[in-house]
Amino acid sequence: MAHKRKEITEILAEMGVIKAPAAAQALQESRQTGRPVESILIDSKLASEENVTKALAIQNDIEFIDLNKNFVAPGDFRLLPADLIKRHQVLPLGEENGKLRIVIGDPNDLETLEAIRFRLNRPLETCLAVKSDIKKQIDRMFAEEQKSLDEMVRQMSLDRGATIDITAGKDKEGDEAPIVRLVSAIITEAVKARASDIHIEPMNDRVRVRYRIDGVCQQRDNFRKKMQNSVIARLKIMAGMDIAERRLPQDGRIKMAVDGANVDFRVSALPAYHGESMVLRILRPESVKIGVQRMGFEEDDYQRFKKIISRPNGIFLVTGPTGSGKTTTLYGALAELNTPDRKIITAEDPVEYNFTGINQCQVREQIGLSFAKILRSMLRQAPNIILVGEIRDREVAEVAIQAALTGHLVFSTLHTNDAPSAITRLIDMGVKPFLVASSIQAIMAQRLVRTLCDQCKQPDEAPERRLLQMLRLTDRDLAGKTIYRPAGCPACNNTGFRGRIGIFEMMAMTAEIRELAFKRTPSNVIRKAAHGAGMKSLLDDGKIKVLNGVTTPQEIIRVTQAEGILTE
């Protein structure tokens, strides 16, 4: 037979806190007014809040925690989302045996416990503490967080001259304003610093913030681990992602005004060991509208480039690793060809920049809208010029080649280290050698190198001989030329570099190279034939940039040697 649960007044009487007549009086008042008896006992000062809470713990057979002696560690706050802590006035107290221990103030509030279980989708172990003590701990922790956030925002404003009002939005955003303002400060500062990417990377004991500026990651700051969930949730809300989904990768977009200019961000969330890693790619339309001539072409390569893209049909491939500027080059070519008498259609994954006069299609694999399917439909649209974001497999390659052979000019990209390797790569995909040989007009490999800051670069009086030898620079090459080195100034954030420029390897198809492709000749033989036909390698083009004082030997070696160019 089940034991009858004791009344709270009976437990307090056994504890010696109240007398029997006072207990009976409080119980009677509770029945008459409907107020909880524990509230009556506290308000009438018959029992302290602490004693009533201890009695509730005994009544419900749960552990009582004295928060004046058991301080909740700041690291534990990350175990519960901030909005749950504030809304339901609960505290996380660590994990034990697979269960999350939480401190509550009312064991009879089953609705709150159910809401937390549903949100976290995990078992809970509850402990009881005095409500006022719970509130004090929560207020103290979030007051410290707000102070820390405000200081971070202030520091960012000082470092970059960013115009961020750290008091703005408090009335609108309430307690969430610090996180909102921190995220805005990070984004604003990155845009002002000319970053191409923002990396929010959770680590074991902190969250690291890095900006990629001129192709190189630079650490900006770290913030405390307990702020991780709030910052990532804020970014997800801005990007239109599902904030409850933490197990699968997600993609989204953000549009916001920074210093009066509208800026687009492509956002990626990737689940990692210490939490979701977020990357914001900053999309600047002006970066792909700089004009072909300003990309870094030497005059002879520029004339060859213009001649190739002016042909009525064939394939023009741009190769290189991710982040080497392939998209910028292709858009630059389309911008030159975008006239009212030409129809241009693109298939992209994703569409990053919108251009007037060009029909752009977004690949959507989840509904079966692949590159190959878009390409086949394109051909029924009677285009003059087609851009395929990337040739990923044999099917896409064959459709692109068929388009080129039926009178269309096709632009696309391929991931190879150099231009000659693109031919063997297509053949390895399963494309017939005679189709490769007959359809391709030219292949261009490229990299991006940082350019020296014009305001602070200095002549290098004693350049390192080893670096010059690696670049194959002879005394004859250096005669009358000056090698420059980075110095650093406020204009370049003391890096010595500002902006990037391309180095190129343009291989136009000749009769000899077509014959070698048809015979499945190795790429090193094709490279020798291309050199014989006048192709400059990436290294050769880089040498010209060094001798012209545009960049440094170290930069050319960094982007070419890593891809094996110097081992040829």
XYZ file of C-alpha atoms in Angstrom:
568
model
C 0.000 0.000 0.000
C 1.406 3.426 -1.055
C 2.363 5.847 1.695
C 0.404 9.095 1.839
C 2.607 12.061 0.965
C 3.238 14.315 3.959
C 2.000 17.893 3.944
C 4.667 20.553 3.790
C 3.477 21.888 7.159
C 3.906 18.460 8.736
C 7.481 18.221 7.488
C 8.301 21.724 8.773
C 6.812 20.801 12.158
C 9.013 17.682 12.302
C 11.999 19.880 11.462
C 11.076 22.072 14.447
C 10.586 25.128 12.255
C 6.898 25.773 13.039
C 4.429 24.794 15.772
C 1.365 22.676 15.119
C -1.200 25.543 15.572
C 0.655 27.769 13.087
C 0.846 24.878 10.644
C -2.873 24.218 10.908
C -3.651 27.925 10.419
C -1.501 28.163 7.277
C -3.058 25.011 5.850
C -6.575 26.327 6.453
C -5.742 29.660 4.761
C -4.368 27.784 1.755
C -7.598 25.805 1.374
C -9.721 28.951 1.642
C -7.706 31.186 -0.714
C -6.205 28.630 -3.105
C -2.689 30.009 -2.544
C 0.157 27.479 -2.145
C 0.783 26.840 1.518
C 4.540 27.394 1.096
C 3.890 30.945 -0.172
C 1.719 31.668 2.855
C 4.397 30.370 5.239
C 7.101 32.540 3.646
C 4.976 35.706 3.334
C 3.768 35.466 6.931
C 7.363 34.828 8.080
C 6.340 31.579 9.763
C 9.209 29.872 7.913
C 12.177 31.072 5.889
C 12.389 30.478 2.140
C 15.334 28.161 2.707
C 13.484 25.969 5.249
C 10.404 25.771 3.025
C 12.606 24.721 0.084
C 14.309 22.055 2.223
C 10.882 20.749 3.244
C 9.817 20.620 -0.427
C 12.946 18.609 -1.215
C 12.053 16.107 1.524
C 8.412 15.977 0.376
C 9.439 15.233 -3.250
C 12.444 13.056 -2.361
C 14.972 15.139 -4.305
C 18.340 16.613 -3.330
C 18.525 20.102 -1.819
C 21.407 22.302 -3.036
C 22.621 25.280 -1.031
C 23.763 27.660 -3.776
C 25.572 29.827 -1.247
C 27.954 26.903 -0.748
C 27.689 25.278 -4.211
C 28.538 27.843 -6.861
C 27.564 26.880 -10.417
C 30.704 26.839 -12.566
C 30.625 29.204 -15.579
C 31.446 26.268 -17.838
C 28.233 24.507 -16.814
C 26.115 27.336 -18.221
C 26.810 26.086 -21.740
C 24.875 22.882 -20.956
C 21.566 24.766 -21.179
C 20.518 27.357 -23.792
C 20.511 30.868 -22.307
C 16.844 31.420 -23.145
C 15.810 28.335 -21.110
C 17.895 29.454 -18.121
C 16.364 32.932 -18.128
C 12.778 32.013 -18.957
C 12.392 29.094 -16.548
C 14.899 30.231 -13.871
C 16.805 26.945 -13.813
C 20.520 26.259 -13.484
C 22.623 23.488 -15.085
C 24.768 21.618 -12.550
C 26.870 19.338 -14.743
C 26.334 15.880 -16.224
C 26.261 12.562 -14.404
C 25.628 9.041 -15.738
C 24.327 10.431 -19.022
C 21.820 12.701 -17.295
C 21.844 16.487 -17.143
C 21.584 17.708 -13.551
C 19.544 20.881 -13.239
C 18.623 23.034 -10.259
C 14.978 24.136 -10.040
C 13.058 26.264 -7.567
C 9.640 24.558 -7.759
C 9.398 20.745 -7.916
C 5.681 20.950 -8.691
C 6.186 22.911 -11.932
C 5.930 19.847 -14.159
C 5.211 21.954 -17.244
C 8.659 23.584 -17.060
C 10.419 20.249 -16.629
C 8.549 18.781 -19.596
C 9.424 21.792 -21.761
C 13.132 21.415 -20.926
C 13.077 17.653 -21.584
C 11.366 18.196 -24.934
C 13.797 20.935 -25.973
C 16.965 19.035 -24.981
C 15.678 15.545 -25.835
C 17.637 13.974 -22.981
C 16.988 12.642 -19.428
C 17.156 15.076 -16.509
C 18.028 14.756 -12.837
C 16.523 17.539 -10.752
C 17.839 19.187 -7.603
C 16.084 21.855 -5.544
C 17.428 25.233 -4.455
C 16.022 28.449 -3.018
C 14.387 30.457 -5.831
C 15.962 33.759 -4.823
C 19.421 32.125 -4.778
C 18.849 30.736 -8.279
C 17.881 34.198 -9.529
C 20.975 35.768 -7.942
C 23.295 33.288 -9.665
C 21.614 33.776 -13.044
C 21.673 37.571 -12.741
C 25.327 37.545 -11.711
C 26.446 35.273 -14.544
C 24.620 37.183 -17.269
C 25.681 40.547 -15.837
C 29.304 39.405 -16.140
C 28.620 38.165 -19.670
C 27.076 41.481 -20.703
C 30.043 43.367 -19.261
C 32.435 41.076 -21.123
C 30.487 41.416 -24.370
C 30.320 45.190 -24.092
C 34.065 45.293 -23.556
C 34.661 43.093 -26.623
C 32.447 45.329 -28.765
C 34.158 48.460 -27.447
C 37.567 46.964 -28.226
C 36.495 46.079 -31.744
C 35.278 49.627 -32.246
C 38.626 50.998 -31.071
C 40.691 48.530 -33.103
C 38.975 49.077 -36.437
C 37.246 52.405 -36.067
C 33.921 50.598 -36.426
C 30.849 52.676 -35.704
C 28.997 50.317 -33.370
C 26.586 51.612 -30.750
C 26.903 49.101 -27.919
C 23.839 50.493 -26.148
C 21.590 50.278 -29.180
C 18.872 47.669 -29.207
C 18.641 47.081 -25.468
C 15.001 48.062 -25.336
C 14.149 45.981 -28.386
C 16.287 42.941 -27.743
C 16.162 42.824 -23.946
C 18.559 40.326 -22.419
C 19.707 39.081 -25.827
C 21.104 42.495 -26.864
C 24.735 41.700 -25.875
C 24.874 38.657 -28.189
C 23.131 40.573 -30.972
C 25.614 43.409 -30.667
C 28.616 41.072 -30.462
C 27.614 39.269 -33.680
C 26.991 42.606 -35.431
C 30.391 43.856 -34.250
C 32.184 40.751 -35.576
C 30.488 41.020 -38.976
C 30.997 44.785 -39.276
C 34.654 44.567 -38.328
C 35.306 41.741 -40.811
C 33.754 43.726 -43.659
C 35.803 46.820 -42.760
C 38.966 44.693 -42.590
C 38.397 43.456 -46.192
C 37.952 39.859 -44.995
C 36.604 37.259 -47.404
C 35.492 34.828 -44.677
C 34.578 34.848 -40.991
C 35.317 31.624 -39.087
C 33.537 30.919 -35.777
C 35.264 27.799 -34.455
C 34.257 26.096 -31.167
C 37.190 24.579 -29.318
C 37.541 22.649 -26.070
C 37.595 25.630 -23.712
C 36.792 28.645 -25.897
C 35.374 29.785 -29.230
C 37.884 31.153 -31.724
C 37.097 33.923 -34.206
C 39.283 34.202 -37.299
C 39.081 36.354 -40.428
C 40.504 35.331 -43.788
C 42.122 38.469 -45.213
C 43.882 38.355 -48.580
C 43.667 34.560 -48.485
C 45.362 34.114 -45.095
C 43.526 33.290 -41.847
C 44.211 35.759 -39.043
C 43.073 35.110 -35.486
C 40.944 37.982 -34.206
C 39.707 36.950 -30.778
C 38.429 34.239 -28.455
C 35.242 34.390 -26.454
C 34.072 32.243 -23.583
C 32.679 28.787 -24.177
C 29.383 29.538 -22.471
C 28.602 32.142 -25.140
C 28.961 29.568 -27.931
C 25.344 28.420 -28.214
C 23.963 31.960 -28.112
C 26.322 33.261 -30.824
C 25.675 30.298 -33.127
C 21.906 30.515 -32.553
C 21.991 34.228 -33.441
C 23.877 33.527 -36.685
C 21.459 30.724 -37.563
C 18.450 32.983 -37.031
C 20.024 35.659 -39.254
C 20.799 33.055 -41.957
C 17.341 31.453 -41.882
C 18.609 28.105 -40.577
C 16.925 25.657 -38.212
C 18.356 26.513 -34.779
C 17.171 23.180 -33.334
C 19.152 21.122 -35.885
C 22.680 20.557 -34.606
C 23.488 17.165 -36.096
C 23.478 17.935 -39.840
C 25.285 20.544 -41.964
C 23.191 23.549 -42.975
C 23.545 26.409 -45.450
C 21.960 29.836 -45.397
C 22.354 33.446 -46.466
C 22.449 36.767 -44.632
C 21.784 40.194 -46.108
C 22.603 43.179 -43.953
C 23.727 46.788 -44.270
C 27.271 47.621 -43.188
C 28.239 51.301 -43.266
C 25.339 52.054 -45.588
C 26.202 49.324 -48.130
C 24.211 46.104 -48.532
C 26.450 43.068 -48.074
C 25.565 39.413 -48.736
C 26.959 36.524 -46.696
C 26.868 32.824 -47.574
C 26.703 30.920 -44.281
C 27.709 27.326 -43.621
C 27.198 25.401 -40.356
C 29.130 22.162 -39.866
C 28.725 19.914 -36.783
C 32.136 19.305 -35.207
C 33.470 17.641 -32.042
C 33.217 20.736 -29.815
C 30.085 22.193 -31.418
C 28.990 23.644 -34.734
C 31.624 25.466 -36.761
C 30.242 28.472 -38.652
C 31.790 30.101 -41.714
C 30.436 33.285 -43.277
C 31.661 33.921 -46.842
C 31.461 37.650 -47.522
C 30.169 38.199 -51.062
C 31.195 41.494 -52.631
C 29.764 42.029 -56.138
C 32.431 44.624 -56.878
C 35.136 41.947 -56.451
C 33.910 40.103 -59.557
C 33.311 43.276 -61.555
C 36.859 44.583 -61.445
C 37.447 43.939 -65.139
C 39.619 41.319 -66.786
C 42.613 43.634 -67.200
C 42.848 44.292 -63.444
C 43.006 40.588 -62.559
C 46.773 40.495 -63.080
C 47.175 39.400 -66.688
C 50.405 40.335 -68.392
C 49.739 42.002 -71.754
C 50.498 38.930 -73.904
C 48.303 36.656 -71.776
C 45.524 39.264 -71.793
C 45.503 39.401 -75.593
C 45.416 35.587 -75.781
C 42.620 35.495 -73.207
C 40.512 37.994 -75.177
C 41.092 36.064 -78.388
C 40.068 32.738 -76.840
C 36.848 33.985 -75.199
C 35.831 35.633 -78.472
C 35.629 32.294 -80.297
C 32.120 31.123 -81.262
C 32.369 27.626 -79.759
C 34.509 25.274 -77.709
C 35.323 24.869 -74.025
C 37.423 27.247 -71.925
C 38.445 25.653 -68.622
C 39.797 27.452 -65.544
C 41.561 25.237 -63.004
C 42.916 25.703 -59.519
C 42.133 24.934 -55.874
C 39.263 26.429 -53.901
C 39.783 30.135 -53.323
C 42.081 30.672 -56.314
C 39.766 33.168 -58.025
C 38.262 30.894 -60.696
C 34.753 32.340 -60.287
C 36.069 35.897 -60.550
C 37.876 35.039 -63.794
C 34.825 33.395 -65.351
C 32.521 36.253 -64.378
C 35.097 38.660 -65.785
C 34.956 36.798 -69.096
C 31.153 36.843 -69.108
C 31.136 40.569 -68.319
C 33.221 41.177 -71.468
C 30.842 39.053 -73.556
C 27.555 40.235 -72.011
C 26.045 42.239 -74.853
C 22.399 42.447 -76.024
C 23.074 40.243 -79.075
C 24.270 37.267 -76.987
C 22.265 34.948 -74.749
C 24.199 33.720 -71.700
C 22.973 31.014 -69.301
C 24.795 29.745 -66.206
C 24.428 26.697 -63.951
C 25.914 27.409 -60.530
C 26.054 25.819 -57.093
C 25.288 28.182 -55.502
C 24.511 31.421 -57.362
C 26.695 33.872 -55.447
C 26.431 37.036 -57.540
C 23.566 38.334 -59.665
C 24.312 39.911 -63.036
C 21.967 41.883 -65.237
C 21.440 40.324 -68.658
C 22.596 36.819 -67.652
C 20.194 33.917 -66.977
C 21.500 32.211 -63.826
C 20.253 28.796 -62.651
C 20.789 27.395 -59.152
C 21.672 23.704 -58.775
C 19.321 21.958 -56.319
C 20.447 18.365 -55.895
C 17.768 17.655 -53.259
C 15.021 17.943 -55.901
C 17.067 16.369 -58.679
C 18.067 19.621 -60.391
C 21.677 18.716 -61.114
C 24.323 20.325 -63.320
C 23.649 17.728 -66.027
C 19.870 18.286 -65.974
C 20.245 22.075 -66.155
C 22.767 21.718 -68.997
C 20.412 19.592 -71.085
C 17.607 22.092 -70.555
C 19.944 24.985 -71.392
C 20.549 23.653 -74.872
C 16.817 23.967 -75.610
C 17.032 27.658 -74.627
C 19.244 28.421 -77.663
C 22.085 30.152 -75.779
C 25.276 31.499 -77.317
C 27.369 31.127 -74.162
C 27.063 28.625 -71.300
C 28.795 28.680 -67.922
C 28.919 25.489 -65.861
C 30.035 26.183 -62.298
C 32.135 23.018 -62.056
C 32.715 19.824 -64.025
C 32.367 17.231 -61.277
C 31.776 13.966 -63.120
C 31.664 12.260 -66.493
C 28.002 13.055 -67.150
C 28.473 16.812 -66.780
C 31.717 16.713 -68.780
C 30.094 14.875 -71.699
C 27.078 17.209 -71.853
C 29.396 20.251 -71.755
C 31.506 18.775 -74.561
C 28.416 18.039 -76.662
C 27.329 21.661 -76.164
C 30.754 22.873 -77.308
C 30.677 20.624 -80.382
C 27.218 21.874 -81.381
C 28.206 25.525 -81.624
C 28.182 26.859 -78.049
C 30.960 28.582 -76.137
C 31.239 26.815 -72.771
C 33.059 28.106 -69.667
C 33.690 25.881 -66.662
C 36.076 25.055 -63.818
C 37.966 21.941 -62.829
C 40.022 21.116 -59.739
C 43.531 20.339 -60.984
C 46.960 21.688 -60.018
C 47.961 22.967 -63.439
C 46.615 23.400 -66.960
C 48.036 20.242 -68.656
C 46.636 18.018 -65.868
C 43.074 19.043 -66.829
C 43.296 16.982 -70.025
C 44.315 13.780 -68.226
C 41.728 14.498 -65.498
C 38.865 14.602 -68.029
C 40.081 11.403 -69.670
C 40.343 9.727 -66.243
C 36.701 10.711 -65.635
C 35.780 8.510 -68.605
C 35.459 11.124 -71.359
C 36.703 9.800 -74.702
C 40.109 11.302 -75.642
C 38.962 12.396 -79.122
C 36.113 14.426 -77.546
C 38.544 16.137 -75.156
C 40.989 16.869 -77.962
C 38.382 18.291 -80.328
C 36.244 20.364 -77.909
C 38.689 22.225 -75.652
C 39.969 25.593 -76.885
C 42.126 26.539 -73.904
C 42.841 25.705 -70.268
C 44.023 28.256 -67.736
C 45.398 27.466 -64.272
C 45.570 30.257 -61.726
C 46.427 31.181 -58.144
C 46.020 34.329 -56.068
C 49.023 35.979 -54.408
C 49.022 38.855 -51.936
C 50.209 42.178 -53.311
C 52.593 44.426 -51.391
C 51.122 47.493 -49.726
C 52.124 50.494 -51.859
C 52.328 52.742 -48.803
C 54.928 50.771 -46.875
C 56.782 48.309 -49.137
C 60.546 48.668 -48.972
C 63.418 47.546 -51.219
C 64.964 44.283 -50.076
C 68.667 45.080 -50.174
C 69.704 41.487 -49.502
C 67.049 39.050 -50.767
C 67.585 35.479 -49.675
C 69.520 33.639 -52.355
C 67.758 30.355 -51.680
C 64.387 31.940 -52.505
C 65.726 33.482 -55.693
C 67.108 30.086 -56.730
C 63.761 28.437 -56.061
C 62.168 31.023 -58.339
C 64.957 30.409 -60.891
C 65.837 34.084 -60.916
C 69.304 34.638 -62.379
C 71.597 37.658 -62.048
C 70.589 38.536 -65.585
C 66.916 38.586 -64.572
C 67.703 40.789 -61.570
C 69.776 43.336 -63.483
C 68.168 46.752 -63.079
C 65.289 45.299 -61.017
C 64.392 45.811 -57.351
C 62.999 43.101 -55.080
C 60.641 44.499 -52.448
C 59.708 43.236 -48.997
C 56.694 43.942 -46.734
C 57.092 46.455 -43.890
C 53.652 47.035 -42.344
C 51.590 50.142 -41.701
C 48.058 51.051 -40.512
C 46.748 50.957 -44.095
C 47.509 47.216 -44.367
C 46.899 46.391 -40.701
C 50.665 45.955 -40.261
C 50.813 42.913 -42.543
C 52.713 44.566 -45.373
C 50.183 43.266 -47.908
C 46.968 44.766 -49.243
C 44.843 43.025 -51.840
C 45.557 40.091 -54.134
C 46.358 39.537 -57.790
C 46.309 36.497 -60.040
C 49.166 34.529 -61.516
C 48.198 32.519 -64.584
C 49.208 29.581 -66.738
C 47.381 29.792 -70.076
C 47.545 26.724 -72.323
C 45.933 27.225 -75.732
C 45.258 23.997 -77.605
C 47.507 23.498 -80.600
C 47.498 20.708 -83.195
C 50.374 19.025 -81.341
C 48.643 19.194 -77.950
C 45.385 17.857 -79.466
C 47.320 14.929 -80.913
C 48.937 14.221 -77.528
C 45.520 14.332 -75.823
C 44.094 11.918 -78.405
C 46.947 9.492 -77.631
C 46.370 9.710 -73.827
C 49.866 11.153 -73.345
C 50.945 11.860 -69.719
C 50.552 15.434 -68.492
C 54.338 16.037 -68.194
C 54.727 15.461 -71.942
C 51.774 17.770 -72.663
C 53.404 20.403 -70.414
C 56.641 20.296 -72.441
C 54.691 20.739 -75.659
C 52.734 23.649 -74.161
C 55.979 25.348 -73.054
C 57.299 24.889 -76.558
C 54.164 26.623 -77.880
C 54.789 29.667 -75.658
C 52.915 28.874 -72.429
C 54.211 30.629 -69.300
C 53.968 28.499 -66.155
C 52.546 29.801 -62.875
C 56.126 30.144 -61.678
C 57.136 32.155 -64.755
C 54.200 34.521 -64.336
C 54.986 34.852 -60.625
C 58.587 35.804 -61.409
C 57.353 38.709 -63.531
C 55.208 39.955 -60.613
C 58.217 39.774 -58.262
C 60.494 41.647 -60.673
C 57.803 44.314 -61.151
C 57.640 44.891 -57.373
C 54.059 43.654 -57.100
C 54.679 40.813 -54.637
C 57.465 38.898 -52.885
C 59.383 35.685 -53.709
C 57.924 34.096 -50.558
C 54.367 34.655 -51.836
C 55.036 33.001 -55.193
C 56.727 30.048 -53.509
C 53.857 29.746 -51.020
C 51.176 29.282 -53.692
C 53.173 27.393 -56.319
C 55.515 25.089 -54.454
C 52.602 23.792 -52.352
C 51.093 22.466 -55.573
C 54.312 20.862 -56.791
C 55.030 23.436 -59.508
C 58.686 23.631 -58.489
C 59.191 19.885 -58.819
C 58.620 19.781 -62.555
